[in-house]
Amino acid sequence: QKEVEQNSGPLSVPEGAIASLNCTYSDRGSQSFFWYRQYSGKSPELIMSIYSNGDKEDGRFTAQLNKASQYVSLLIRDSQPSDSATYLCAALIQGAQKLVFGQGTRLTINP
Amino acid sequence: DAGVIQSPRHEVTEMGQEVTLRCKPISGHDYLFWYRQTMMRGLELLIYFNNNVPIDDSGMPEDRFSAKMPNASFSTLKIQPSEPRDSAVYFCASSFRELVPFFGQGTRLTVV
């Protein structure tokens, strides 16, 4: 089992709708989780971090964490074509400064 | 700050040749990471350093891969000899203490 798993997509969402991206992790000791966005041919850039159970909102983005279910999600409200990218979920492995990434979900926002 | 700087941006080399990728982390950052990204395997951590010391190299695929960090402002990842399956985008990233890493622009390596 991979340490961090994501549905690779592609996920297609109409402009203005909510895009929902999901991620599960296997290391129950992981405490810190991150969402990176990667445009084609570019490097990953951090968009959200979450450390405790519940929701964390930042503009149009909401990260959700459920440690009991070992589940992390990212919601993008009012999706824009510029949100089209690959979204990478990452978990910080307990006891090590080691960020492990999922395969990424390719998101396309259709105008 | 200029961010994490990697060179070269693109490298095409023949199988069997030595390849050296270079990275300058963000000034003041004490962690440096080398990642490799492929379509099949995604983004994989190869090795990371803390204060110039290698901490975990369990992701280095083979002895053909080696990494060094001679000082706080420079690191290299070397592949010798290179093989076509090493073709990938190699990212360097740096962070300060336990903060999340910032990535460089990557080096796209093609081994023919």
PDB file of C-alpha atoms in Angstrom:
ATOM      1  CA  GLN A   1       0.000   0.000   0.000  1.00  0.00           C
ATOM      2  CA  LYS A   2       1.300   3.440  -0.935  1.00  0.00           C
ATOM      3  CA  GLU A   3       1.813   5.829   1.956  1.00  0.00           C
ATOM      4  CA  VAL A   4      -0.365   8.487   0.331  1.00  0.00           C
ATOM      5  CA  GLU A   5      -3.005   7.615  -2.242  1.00  0.00           C
ATOM      6  CA  GLN A   6      -5.006   9.807  -4.570  1.00  0.00           C
ATOM      7  CA  ASN A   7      -7.326   9.166  -7.484  1.00  0.00           C
ATOM      8  CA  SER A   8      -5.240  10.171 -10.488  1.00  0.00           C
ATOM      9  CA  GLY A   9      -8.286  11.425 -12.388  1.00  0.00           C
ATOM     10  CA  PRO A  10      -8.689  13.209 -14.645  1.00  0.00           C
ATOM     11  CA  LEU A  11     -11.400  15.077 -12.788  1.00  0.00           C
ATOM     12  CA  SER A  12     -13.484  17.374 -14.923  1.00  0.00           C
ATOM     13  CA  VAL A  13     -15.607  20.104 -13.306  1.00  0.00           C
ATOM     14  CA  PRO A  14     -17.635  22.913 -14.893  1.00  0.00           C
ATOM     15  CA  GLU A  15     -16.577  26.481 -14.204  1.00  0.00           C
ATOM     16  CA  GLY A  16     -18.208  27.876 -11.074  1.00  0.00           C
ATOM     17  CA  ALA A  17     -18.834  24.471  -9.508  1.00  0.00           C
ATOM     18  CA  ILE A  18     -17.102  22.921  -6.493  1.00  0.00           C
ATOM     19  CA  ALA A  19     -14.138  20.662  -7.189  1.00  0.00           C
ATOM     20  CA  SER A  20     -13.527  17.969  -4.578  1.00  0.00           C
ATOM     21  CA  LEU A  21     -10.150  16.243  -4.352  1.00  0.00           C
ATOM     22  CA  ASN A  22      -9.504  13.341  -2.014  1.00  0.00           C
ATOM     23  CA  CYS A  23      -6.510  11.665  -0.443  1.00  0.00           C
ATOM     24  CA  THR A  24      -5.903   8.827   2.035  1.00  0.00           C
ATOM     25  CA  TYR A  25      -2.760   8.053   3.989  1.00  0.00           C
ATOM     26  CA  SER A  26      -1.450   4.954   5.708  1.00  0.00           C
ATOM     27  CA  ASP A  27       0.846   6.290   8.462  1.00  0.00           C
ATOM     28  CA  ARG A  28      -1.511   6.795  11.404  1.00  0.00           C
ATOM     29  CA  GLY A  29       1.202   8.839  13.142  1.00  0.00           C
ATOM     30  CA  SER A  30       1.281  11.523  10.453  1.00  0.00           C
ATOM     31  CA  GLN A  31       0.265  14.879  11.878  1.00  0.00           C
ATOM     32  CA  SER A  32       0.772  17.342   9.053  1.00  0.00           C
ATOM     33  CA  PHE A  33      -0.795  17.370   5.625  1.00  0.00           C
ATOM     34  CA  PHE A  34      -0.382  19.584   2.614  1.00  0.00           C
ATOM     35  CA  TRP A  35      -1.891  20.287  -0.758  1.00  0.00           C
ATOM     36  CA  TYR A  36       0.358  21.384  -3.591  1.00  0.00           C
ATOM     37  CA  ARG A  37      -0.752  22.595  -7.004  1.00  0.00           C
ATOM     38  CA  GLN A  38       1.378  21.818 -10.047  1.00  0.00           C
ATOM     39  CA  TYR A  39       0.770  23.379 -13.427  1.00  0.00           C
ATOM     40  CA  SER A  40       1.991  21.462 -16.449  1.00  0.00           C
ATOM     41  CA  GLY A  41       5.751  21.843 -16.829  1.00  0.00           C
ATOM     42  CA  LYS A  42       6.085  23.736 -13.555  1.00  0.00           C
ATOM     43  CA  SER A  43       7.144  22.902 -10.029  1.00  0.00           C
ATOM     44  CA  PRO A  44       4.737  22.108  -7.175  1.00  0.00           C
ATOM     45  CA  GLU A  45       3.597  25.093  -5.129  1.00  0.00           C
ATOM     46  CA  LEU A  46       2.069  24.908  -1.675  1.00  0.00           C
ATOM     47  CA  ILE A  47      -1.549  26.060  -1.475  1.00  0.00           C
ATOM     48  CA  MET A  48      -2.864  24.640   1.823  1.00  0.00           C
ATOM     49  CA  SER A  49      -1.629  23.000   5.000  1.00  0.00           C
ATOM     50  CA  ILE A  50      -3.716  21.339   7.713  1.00  0.00           C
ATOM     51  CA  TYR A  51      -2.674  19.890  11.042  1.00  0.00           C
ATOM     52  CA  SER A  52      -5.816  19.223  13.079  1.00  0.00           C
ATOM     53  CA  ASN A  53      -9.139  17.518  12.469  1.00  0.00           C
ATOM     54  CA  GLY A  54     -11.824  19.596  10.809  1.00  0.00           C
ATOM     55  CA  ASP A  55     -11.889  22.237   8.126  1.00  0.00           C
ATOM     56  CA  LYS A  56      -9.453  24.991   7.257  1.00  0.00           C
ATOM     57  CA  GLU A  57     -10.535  27.685   4.830  1.00  0.00           C
ATOM     58  CA  ASP A  58      -8.385  30.025   2.759  1.00  0.00           C
ATOM     59  CA  GLY A  59     -10.248  32.013   0.155  1.00  0.00           C
ATOM     60  CA  ARG A  60     -11.876  29.621  -2.300  1.00  0.00           C
ATOM     61  CA  PHE A  61      -9.962  26.660  -0.874  1.00  0.00           C
ATOM     62  CA  THR A  62     -11.015  24.462   2.053  1.00  0.00           C
ATOM     63  CA  ALA A  63      -8.880  21.626   3.366  1.00  0.00           C
ATOM     64  CA  GLN A  64     -10.518  18.931   5.452  1.00  0.00           C
ATOM     65  CA  LEU A  65      -8.794  16.409   7.704  1.00  0.00           C
ATOM     66  CA  ASN A  66     -10.223  13.317   9.384  1.00  0.00           C
ATOM     67  CA  LYS A  67      -7.470  11.516  11.264  1.00  0.00           C
ATOM     68  CA  ALA A  68      -9.734   8.670  12.399  1.00  0.00           C
ATOM     69  CA  SER A  69     -10.460   7.817   8.763  1.00  0.00           C
ATOM     70  CA  GLN A  70      -6.942   8.834   7.621  1.00  0.00           C
ATOM     71  CA  TYR A  71      -8.535  11.032   5.011  1.00  0.00           C
ATOM     72  CA  VAL A  72      -7.673  14.471   3.659  1.00  0.00           C
ATOM     73  CA  SER A  73      -9.608  16.454   1.096  1.00  0.00           C
ATOM     74  CA  LEU A  74      -9.431  19.748  -0.749  1.00  0.00           C
ATOM     75  CA  LEU A  75     -12.495  21.653  -1.908  1.00  0.00           C
ATOM     76  CA  ILE A  76     -12.221  24.416  -4.465  1.00  0.00           C
ATOM     77  CA  ARG A  77     -15.297  26.652  -4.595  1.00  0.00           C
ATOM     78  CA  ASP A  78     -16.293  28.703  -7.618  1.00  0.00           C
ATOM     79  CA  SER A  79     -13.815  26.778  -9.784  1.00  0.00           C
ATOM     80  CA  GLN A  80     -11.988  28.805 -12.418  1.00  0.00           C
ATOM     81  CA  PRO A  81     -10.222  27.625 -15.577  1.00  0.00           C
ATOM     82  CA  SER A  82      -6.989  28.815 -13.946  1.00  0.00           C
ATOM     83  CA  ASP A  83      -7.501  26.109 -11.296  1.00  0.00           C
ATOM     84  CA  SER A  84      -6.840  23.463 -13.954  1.00  0.00           C
ATOM     85  CA  ALA A  85      -3.708  21.700 -12.731  1.00  0.00           C
ATOM     86  CA  THR A  86      -2.510  18.584 -10.948  1.00  0.00           C
ATOM     87  CA  TYR A  87      -3.122  18.641  -7.204  1.00  0.00           C
ATOM     88  CA  LEU A  88      -0.700  16.746  -5.000  1.00  0.00           C
ATOM     89  CA  CYS A  89      -1.537  15.603  -1.500  1.00  0.00           C
ATOM     90  CA  ALA A  90       1.408  15.177   0.873  1.00  0.00           C
ATOM     91  CA  ALA A  91       1.880  13.867   4.401  1.00  0.00           C
ATOM     92  CA  LEU A  92       4.770  14.561   6.749  1.00  0.00           C
ATOM     93  CA  ILE A  93       5.979  11.209   8.030  1.00  0.00           C
ATOM     94  CA  GLN A  94       6.066  11.048  11.834  1.00  0.00           C
ATOM     95  CA  GLY A  95       9.530  11.330  13.323  1.00  0.00           C
ATOM     96  CA  ALA A  96      11.171  12.481  10.112  1.00  0.00           C
ATOM     97  CA  GLN A  97      11.278  15.658   8.087  1.00  0.00           C
ATOM     98  CA  LYS A  98      10.071  13.587   5.165  1.00  0.00           C
ATOM     99  CA  LEU A  99       7.224  14.726   2.948  1.00  0.00           C
ATOM    100  CA  VAL A 100       5.591  11.863   1.029  1.00  0.00           C
ATOM    101  CA  PHE A 101       3.416  12.701  -1.955  1.00  0.00           C
ATOM    102  CA  GLY A 102       0.471  11.013  -3.586  1.00  0.00           C
ATOM    103  CA  GLN A 103       0.382  10.461  -7.334  1.00  0.00           C
ATOM    104  CA  GLY A 104      -1.622  13.631  -7.848  1.00  0.00           C
ATOM    105  CA  THR A 105      -5.092  14.274  -9.282  1.00  0.00           C
ATOM    106  CA  ARG A 106      -5.348  16.036 -12.609  1.00  0.00           C
ATOM    107  CA  LEU A 107      -8.160  18.600 -12.470  1.00  0.00           C
ATOM    108  CA  THR A 108      -9.703  20.281 -15.503  1.00  0.00           C
ATOM    109  CA  ILE A 109     -12.157  23.171 -15.131  1.00  0.00           C
ATOM    110  CA  ASN A 110     -14.337  23.493 -18.207  1.00  0.00           C
ATOM    111  CA  PRO A 111     -15.484  27.016 -19.175  1.00  0.00           C
TER     112      PRO A 111
ATOM    113  CA  ASP B   1      14.891  35.977  -2.410  1.00  0.00           C
ATOM    114  CA  ALA B   2      15.424  34.226  -5.748  1.00  0.00           C
ATOM    115  CA  GLY B   3      14.017  30.941  -4.508  1.00  0.00           C
ATOM    116  CA  VAL B   4      15.571  27.522  -5.029  1.00  0.00           C
ATOM    117  CA  ILE B   5      17.769  27.595  -8.111  1.00  0.00           C
ATOM    118  CA  GLN B   6      18.461  24.489 -10.143  1.00  0.00           C
ATOM    119  CA  SER B   7      20.707  23.965 -13.117  1.00  0.00           C
ATOM    120  CA  PRO B   8      20.586  22.964 -15.828  1.00  0.00           C
ATOM    121  CA  ARG B   9      16.863  23.283 -16.628  1.00  0.00           C
ATOM    122  CA  HIS B  10      17.122  20.667 -19.340  1.00  0.00           C
ATOM    123  CA  GLU B  11      19.711  17.968 -19.890  1.00  0.00           C
ATOM    124  CA  VAL B  12      19.920  15.459 -22.710  1.00  0.00           C
ATOM    125  CA  THR B  13      22.635  12.876 -22.435  1.00  0.00           C
ATOM    126  CA  GLU B  14      23.588   9.525 -23.864  1.00  0.00           C
ATOM    127  CA  MET B  15      23.266   6.330 -21.929  1.00  0.00           C
ATOM    128  CA  GLY B  16      26.400   5.616 -19.930  1.00  0.00           C
ATOM    129  CA  GLN B  17      27.373   9.236 -19.468  1.00  0.00           C
ATOM    130  CA  GLU B  18      27.720  10.942 -16.113  1.00  0.00           C
ATOM    131  CA  VAL B  19      25.089  13.537 -15.258  1.00  0.00           C
ATOM    132  CA  THR B  20      25.376  16.163 -12.528  1.00  0.00           C
ATOM    133  CA  LEU B  21      22.408  18.203 -11.390  1.00  0.00           C
ATOM    134  CA  ARG B  22      22.949  21.283  -9.256  1.00  0.00           C
ATOM    135  CA  CYS B  23      20.910  23.088  -6.639  1.00  0.00           C
ATOM    136  CA  LYS B  24      21.216  26.297  -4.659  1.00  0.00           C
ATOM    137  CA  PRO B  25      18.726  26.339  -1.767  1.00  0.00           C
ATOM    138  CA  ILE B  26      17.050  29.406  -0.340  1.00  0.00           C
ATOM    139  CA  SER B  27      19.465  31.264   1.922  1.00  0.00           C
ATOM    140  CA  GLY B  28      18.940  30.357   5.560  1.00  0.00           C
ATOM    141  CA  HIS B  29      17.137  27.103   4.892  1.00  0.00           C
ATOM    142  CA  ASP B  30      18.595  24.151   6.768  1.00  0.00           C
ATOM    143  CA  TYR B  31      16.868  21.292   4.968  1.00  0.00           C
ATOM    144  CA  LEU B  32      17.461  20.298   1.349  1.00  0.00           C
ATOM    145  CA  PHE B  33      15.547  17.628  -0.551  1.00  0.00           C
ATOM    146  CA  TRP B  34      16.025  15.914  -3.890  1.00  0.00           C
ATOM    147  CA  TYR B  35      12.862  14.556  -5.537  1.00  0.00           C
ATOM    148  CA  ARG B  36      12.285  12.749  -8.821  1.00  0.00           C
ATOM    149  CA  GLN B  37       9.006  12.940 -10.733  1.00  0.00           C
ATOM    150  CA  THR B  38       7.815  10.528 -13.404  1.00  0.00           C
ATOM    151  CA  MET B  39       4.391   9.751 -14.814  1.00  0.00           C
ATOM    152  CA  MET B  40       4.559   6.193 -13.508  1.00  0.00           C
ATOM    153  CA  ARG B  41       5.829   6.805  -9.982  1.00  0.00           C
ATOM    154  CA  GLY B  42       4.837  10.372  -9.248  1.00  0.00           C
ATOM    155  CA  LEU B  43       6.981  12.533  -6.971  1.00  0.00           C
ATOM    156  CA  GLU B  44       9.499  10.442  -5.028  1.00  0.00           C
ATOM    157  CA  LEU B  45      11.878  11.624  -2.328  1.00  0.00           C
ATOM    158  CA  LEU B  46      15.396  10.484  -3.155  1.00  0.00           C
ATOM    159  CA  ILE B  47      17.446  11.974  -0.307  1.00  0.00           C
ATOM    160  CA  TYR B  48      17.376  14.846   2.140  1.00  0.00           C
ATOM    161  CA  PHE B  49      19.996  16.783   4.083  1.00  0.00           C
ATOM    162  CA  ASN B  50      19.819  18.700   7.335  1.00  0.00           C
ATOM    163  CA  ASN B  51      22.593  21.223   7.954  1.00  0.00           C
ATOM    164  CA  ASN B  52      24.523  19.725   5.035  1.00  0.00           C
ATOM    165  CA  VAL B  53      24.414  16.194   6.493  1.00  0.00           C
ATOM    166  CA  PRO B  54      22.541  13.425   4.620  1.00  0.00           C
ATOM    167  CA  ILE B  55      19.730  12.194   6.872  1.00  0.00           C
ATOM    168  CA  ASP B  56      17.774   9.732   4.774  1.00  0.00           C
ATOM    169  CA  ASP B  57      18.923   8.334   1.432  1.00  0.00           C
ATOM    170  CA  SER B  58      16.560   5.370   1.397  1.00  0.00           C
ATOM    171  CA  GLY B  59      14.897   6.694  -1.732  1.00  0.00           C
ATOM    172  CA  MET B  60      18.055   6.663  -3.828  1.00  0.00           C
ATOM    173  CA  PRO B  61      17.256   3.990  -6.392  1.00  0.00           C
ATOM    174  CA  GLU B  62      20.710   2.539  -6.998  1.00  0.00           C
ATOM    175  CA  ASP B  63      24.388   3.012  -6.305  1.00  0.00           C
ATOM    176  CA  ARG B  64      24.584   4.865  -9.601  1.00  0.00           C
ATOM    177  CA  PHE B  65      22.968   7.786  -7.772  1.00  0.00           C
ATOM    178  CA  SER B  66      24.895   9.928  -5.315  1.00  0.00           C
ATOM    179  CA  ALA B  67      24.262  13.284  -3.691  1.00  0.00           C
ATOM    180  CA  LYS B  68      26.486  15.732  -1.886  1.00  0.00           C
ATOM    181  CA  MET B  69      26.052  18.973  -0.020  1.00  0.00           C
ATOM    182  CA  PRO B  70      29.508  20.482   0.523  1.00  0.00           C
ATOM    183  CA  ASN B  71      28.101  23.675   2.046  1.00  0.00           C
ATOM    184  CA  ALA B  72      24.841  25.328   2.987  1.00  0.00           C
ATOM    185  CA  SER B  73      24.375  26.950  -0.391  1.00  0.00           C
ATOM    186  CA  PHE B  74      25.072  24.134  -2.833  1.00  0.00           C
ATOM    187  CA  SER B  75      24.124  20.535  -3.509  1.00  0.00           C
ATOM    188  CA  THR B  76      24.647  18.111  -6.362  1.00  0.00           C
ATOM    189  CA  LEU B  77      22.902  14.954  -7.500  1.00  0.00           C
ATOM    190  CA  LYS B  78      25.050  12.759  -9.698  1.00  0.00           C
ATOM    191  CA  ILE B  79      24.079   9.786 -11.840  1.00  0.00           C
ATOM    192  CA  GLN B  80      26.924   7.640 -13.130  1.00  0.00           C
ATOM    193  CA  PRO B  81      26.414   5.866 -15.452  1.00  0.00           C
ATOM    194  CA  SER B  82      23.067   7.182 -16.625  1.00  0.00           C
ATOM    195  CA  GLU B  83      20.381   4.923 -18.117  1.00  0.00           C
ATOM    196  CA  PRO B  84      17.234   5.698 -20.148  1.00  0.00           C
ATOM    197  CA  ARG B  85      15.038   4.789 -17.164  1.00  0.00           C
ATOM    198  CA  ASP B  86      16.597   7.681 -15.245  1.00  0.00           C
ATOM    199  CA  SER B  87      14.738  10.074 -17.545  1.00  0.00           C
ATOM    200  CA  ALA B  88      12.538  12.205 -15.291  1.00  0.00           C
ATOM    201  CA  VAL B  89      12.166  15.673 -13.823  1.00  0.00           C
ATOM    202  CA  TYR B  90      14.427  16.120 -10.816  1.00  0.00           C
ATOM    203  CA  PHE B  91      13.370  18.687  -8.248  1.00  0.00           C
ATOM    204  CA  CYS B  92      15.401  20.213  -5.489  1.00  0.00           C
ATOM    205  CA  ALA B  93      13.522  21.755  -2.558  1.00  0.00           C
ATOM    206  CA  SER B  94      14.540  23.489   0.640  1.00  0.00           C
ATOM    207  CA  SER B  95      12.900  24.382   3.925  1.00  0.00           C
ATOM    208  CA  PHE B  96      13.614  26.024   7.245  1.00  0.00           C
ATOM    209  CA  ARG B  97      13.296  23.696  10.232  1.00  0.00           C
ATOM    210  CA  GLU B  98      10.060  21.714  10.035  1.00  0.00           C
ATOM    211  CA  LEU B  99       8.358  24.041   7.581  1.00  0.00           C
ATOM    212  CA  VAL B 100       7.225  22.664   4.256  1.00  0.00           C
ATOM    213  CA  PRO B 101       9.636  22.677   1.351  1.00  0.00           C
ATOM    214  CA  PHE B 102       9.764  25.199  -1.458  1.00  0.00           C
ATOM    215  CA  PHE B 103      10.587  23.662  -4.802  1.00  0.00           C
ATOM    216  CA  GLY B 104      12.990  24.750  -7.510  1.00  0.00           C
ATOM    217  CA  GLN B 105      11.938  24.789 -11.151  1.00  0.00           C
ATOM    218  CA  GLY B 106      13.319  21.325 -11.762  1.00  0.00           C
ATOM    219  CA  THR B 107      15.749  19.752 -14.207  1.00  0.00           C
ATOM    220  CA  ARG B 108      14.227  17.726 -17.019  1.00  0.00           C
ATOM    221  CA  LEU B 109      16.649  14.887 -17.722  1.00  0.00           C
ATOM    222  CA  THR B 110      16.442  12.805 -20.880  1.00  0.00           C
ATOM    223  CA  VAL B 111      18.805   9.870 -21.300  1.00  0.00           C
ATOM    224  CA  VAL B 112      18.886   8.481 -24.829  1.00  0.00           C
TER     225      VAL B 112
END
